[in-house]
Amino acid sequence: MEHLLPVIIVSIIVAFIMYKNINKVTANIELKGDNSSYEFYAKYARVVERHIKDLQEIVEKNSVLKDEKYLLKDDISQGAIDEDLSSLIRRLAFFETLQAKQKSKKELEAQFFEILSSLDDIIIKSFKKGDKLAEESREKLHLEYEKLKEGVV
């Protein structure tokens, strides 16, 4: 019975040390995961930014081309939609800053969802065929998201 007490104490100490090390390793894995999600969203922000710039260019050129697909509603000016889209681009720039690196994956996803929802709303309210154009935009951005997720891009 005398030898049992030291064995129990040593077992408790070893279990405690293992517990601390497992927590340390788990914390490092979570930090690395957040960093990779930061890098993923920074890349995706560039993809979305390019998509918005393409849309701005189409709006600018369509004032001459008059493609029905990209006709603005009568109460929307080219300058107004350009300002709305530029505002989204400025918001996307956040994802490439150090502040974004400090955010959790859920916070980054929430901000991205808000930006993409705003883009969707802008397209629907600004274009005569906004519903169809917004659907095409969502599909294209989703495809790019999946490519990034799989590491293709």
Coordinates of C-alpha atoms in Angstrom, one line a residue:
M1 CA 0.0 0.0 0.0
E2 CA 3.0 2.3 0.7
H3 CA 4.2 2.0 -2.9
L4 CA 0.7 2.8 -4.4
L5 CA 0.6 6.4 -3.2
P6 CA 3.8 7.5 -5.2
V7 CA 2.5 5.7 -8.3
I8 CA -0.8 7.5 -8.1
I9 CA 0.9 10.9 -7.6
V10 CA 3.3 10.3 -10.5
S11 CA 0.3 9.2 -12.7
I12 CA -1.6 12.4 -11.8
I13 CA 1.5 14.5 -12.7
V14 CA 2.0 12.7 -16.0
A15 CA -1.7 13.1 -16.9
F16 CA -1.6 16.8 -16.0
I17 CA 1.5 17.4 -18.2
M18 CA -0.1 15.5 -21.1
Y19 CA -3.3 17.5 -20.7
K20 CA -1.4 20.8 -20.9
N21 CA 0.6 19.7 -23.9
I22 CA -2.6 18.5 -25.7
N23 CA -4.2 21.9 -25.1
K24 CA -1.1 23.7 -26.4
V25 CA -1.0 21.6 -29.6
T26 CA -4.8 22.1 -30.1
A27 CA -4.4 25.9 -29.7
N28 CA -1.6 26.0 -32.3
I29 CA -3.8 24.0 -34.7
E30 CA -6.6 26.4 -34.3
L31 CA -4.3 29.4 -34.9
K32 CA -3.0 27.9 -38.0
G33 CA -6.5 27.1 -39.2
D34 CA -7.5 30.8 -38.7
N35 CA -4.4 31.9 -40.6
S36 CA -5.3 29.7 -43.6
S37 CA -8.9 31.0 -43.5
Y38 CA -7.5 34.5 -43.5
E39 CA -5.4 33.7 -46.6
F40 CA -8.3 32.0 -48.2
Y41 CA -10.6 35.0 -47.7
A42 CA -7.9 37.4 -48.8
K43 CA -7.6 35.5 -52.1
Y44 CA -11.4 35.3 -52.5
A45 CA -11.7 39.1 -51.8
R46 CA -9.4 39.6 -54.8
V47 CA -11.6 37.4 -56.9
V48 CA -14.8 39.3 -55.9
E49 CA -13.0 42.6 -56.4
R50 CA -12.1 41.6 -59.9
H51 CA -15.7 40.6 -60.5
I52 CA -17.0 43.9 -59.3
K53 CA -14.4 45.8 -61.4
D54 CA -15.6 43.9 -64.4
L55 CA -19.1 44.8 -63.7
Q56 CA -18.1 48.5 -63.3
E57 CA -16.4 48.3 -66.7
I58 CA -19.4 46.7 -68.3
V59 CA -21.7 49.4 -66.9
E60 CA -19.3 52.1 -68.3
K61 CA -19.1 50.5 -71.7
N62 CA -22.8 49.7 -71.9
S63 CA -23.6 53.4 -71.9
V64 CA -22.4 53.1 -75.5
L65 CA -23.1 49.5 -76.4
K66 CA -26.7 49.4 -75.0
D67 CA -26.7 45.6 -74.3
E68 CA -30.1 44.8 -72.9
K69 CA -28.6 42.5 -70.3
Y70 CA -26.8 45.4 -68.6
L71 CA -29.3 48.2 -69.0
L72 CA -29.7 50.2 -65.9
K73 CA -33.2 51.0 -64.5
D74 CA -34.4 54.4 -65.4
D75 CA -34.0 55.9 -61.9
I76 CA -30.4 54.6 -61.5
S77 CA -27.5 56.7 -62.8
Q78 CA -24.2 55.2 -63.9
G79 CA -22.4 57.3 -61.3
A80 CA -24.7 56.0 -58.5
I81 CA -24.0 52.3 -59.3
D82 CA -20.3 53.1 -59.8
E83 CA -20.2 54.6 -56.3
D84 CA -22.1 51.6 -54.7
L85 CA -19.7 49.1 -56.4
S86 CA -16.6 51.2 -55.4
S87 CA -17.9 51.1 -51.8
L88 CA -17.9 47.3 -51.9
I89 CA -14.4 47.3 -53.3
R90 CA -13.2 49.5 -50.4
R91 CA -14.9 47.1 -47.9
L92 CA -13.2 44.1 -49.6
A93 CA -9.8 45.7 -49.0
F94 CA -10.3 44.9 -45.3
F95 CA -9.7 41.2 -46.0
E96 CA -6.1 41.9 -47.0
T97 CA -5.2 43.8 -43.8
L98 CA -3.6 42.7 -40.6
Q99 CA -6.9 43.4 -38.8
A100 CA -8.6 40.7 -40.8
K101 CA -5.9 38.3 -39.8
Q102 CA -6.9 38.8 -36.2
K103 CA -10.6 37.9 -36.9
S104 CA -12.0 34.5 -36.5
K105 CA -13.2 32.4 -39.4
K106 CA -16.9 33.0 -38.4
E107 CA -16.3 36.8 -38.3
L108 CA -14.7 36.8 -41.7
E109 CA -17.5 34.7 -43.2
A110 CA -20.1 37.0 -41.7
Q111 CA -18.5 40.1 -43.2
F112 CA -18.1 38.4 -46.5
F113 CA -21.7 37.3 -46.5
E114 CA -22.7 40.9 -45.8
I115 CA -20.6 42.2 -48.8
L116 CA -21.9 39.6 -51.2
S117 CA -25.5 40.3 -50.1
S118 CA -24.9 43.9 -50.7
L119 CA -23.5 43.2 -54.2
D120 CA -26.6 41.0 -54.9
D121 CA -28.9 43.9 -53.7
I122 CA -27.1 46.5 -55.8
I123 CA -27.4 44.3 -59.0
I124 CA -31.1 43.6 -58.4
K125 CA -32.0 47.2 -57.7
S126 CA -29.8 48.8 -60.4
F127 CA -30.4 46.7 -63.6
K128 CA -33.5 46.1 -65.5
K129 CA -32.7 42.4 -65.7
G130 CA -31.2 42.5 -62.2
D131 CA -32.6 39.2 -61.0
K132 CA -31.1 37.2 -63.8
L133 CA -27.8 39.1 -63.7
A134 CA -27.6 38.6 -59.9
E135 CA -28.2 34.9 -60.3
E136 CA -25.4 34.7 -62.9
S137 CA -23.1 36.7 -60.5
R138 CA -23.9 34.4 -57.6
E139 CA -23.1 31.3 -59.7
K140 CA -19.9 32.7 -61.0
L141 CA -18.7 33.7 -57.6
H142 CA -19.7 30.4 -56.1
L143 CA -17.8 28.6 -58.8
E144 CA -14.7 30.7 -58.0
Y145 CA -15.2 30.0 -54.3
E146 CA -15.3 26.2 -54.9
K147 CA -12.1 26.4 -57.1
L148 CA -10.3 28.3 -54.3
K149 CA -11.5 25.9 -51.7
E150 CA -10.2 22.9 -53.7
G151 CA -6.9 24.7 -54.3
V152 CA -7.4 24.8 -58.1
V153 CA -6.7 28.6 -58.3

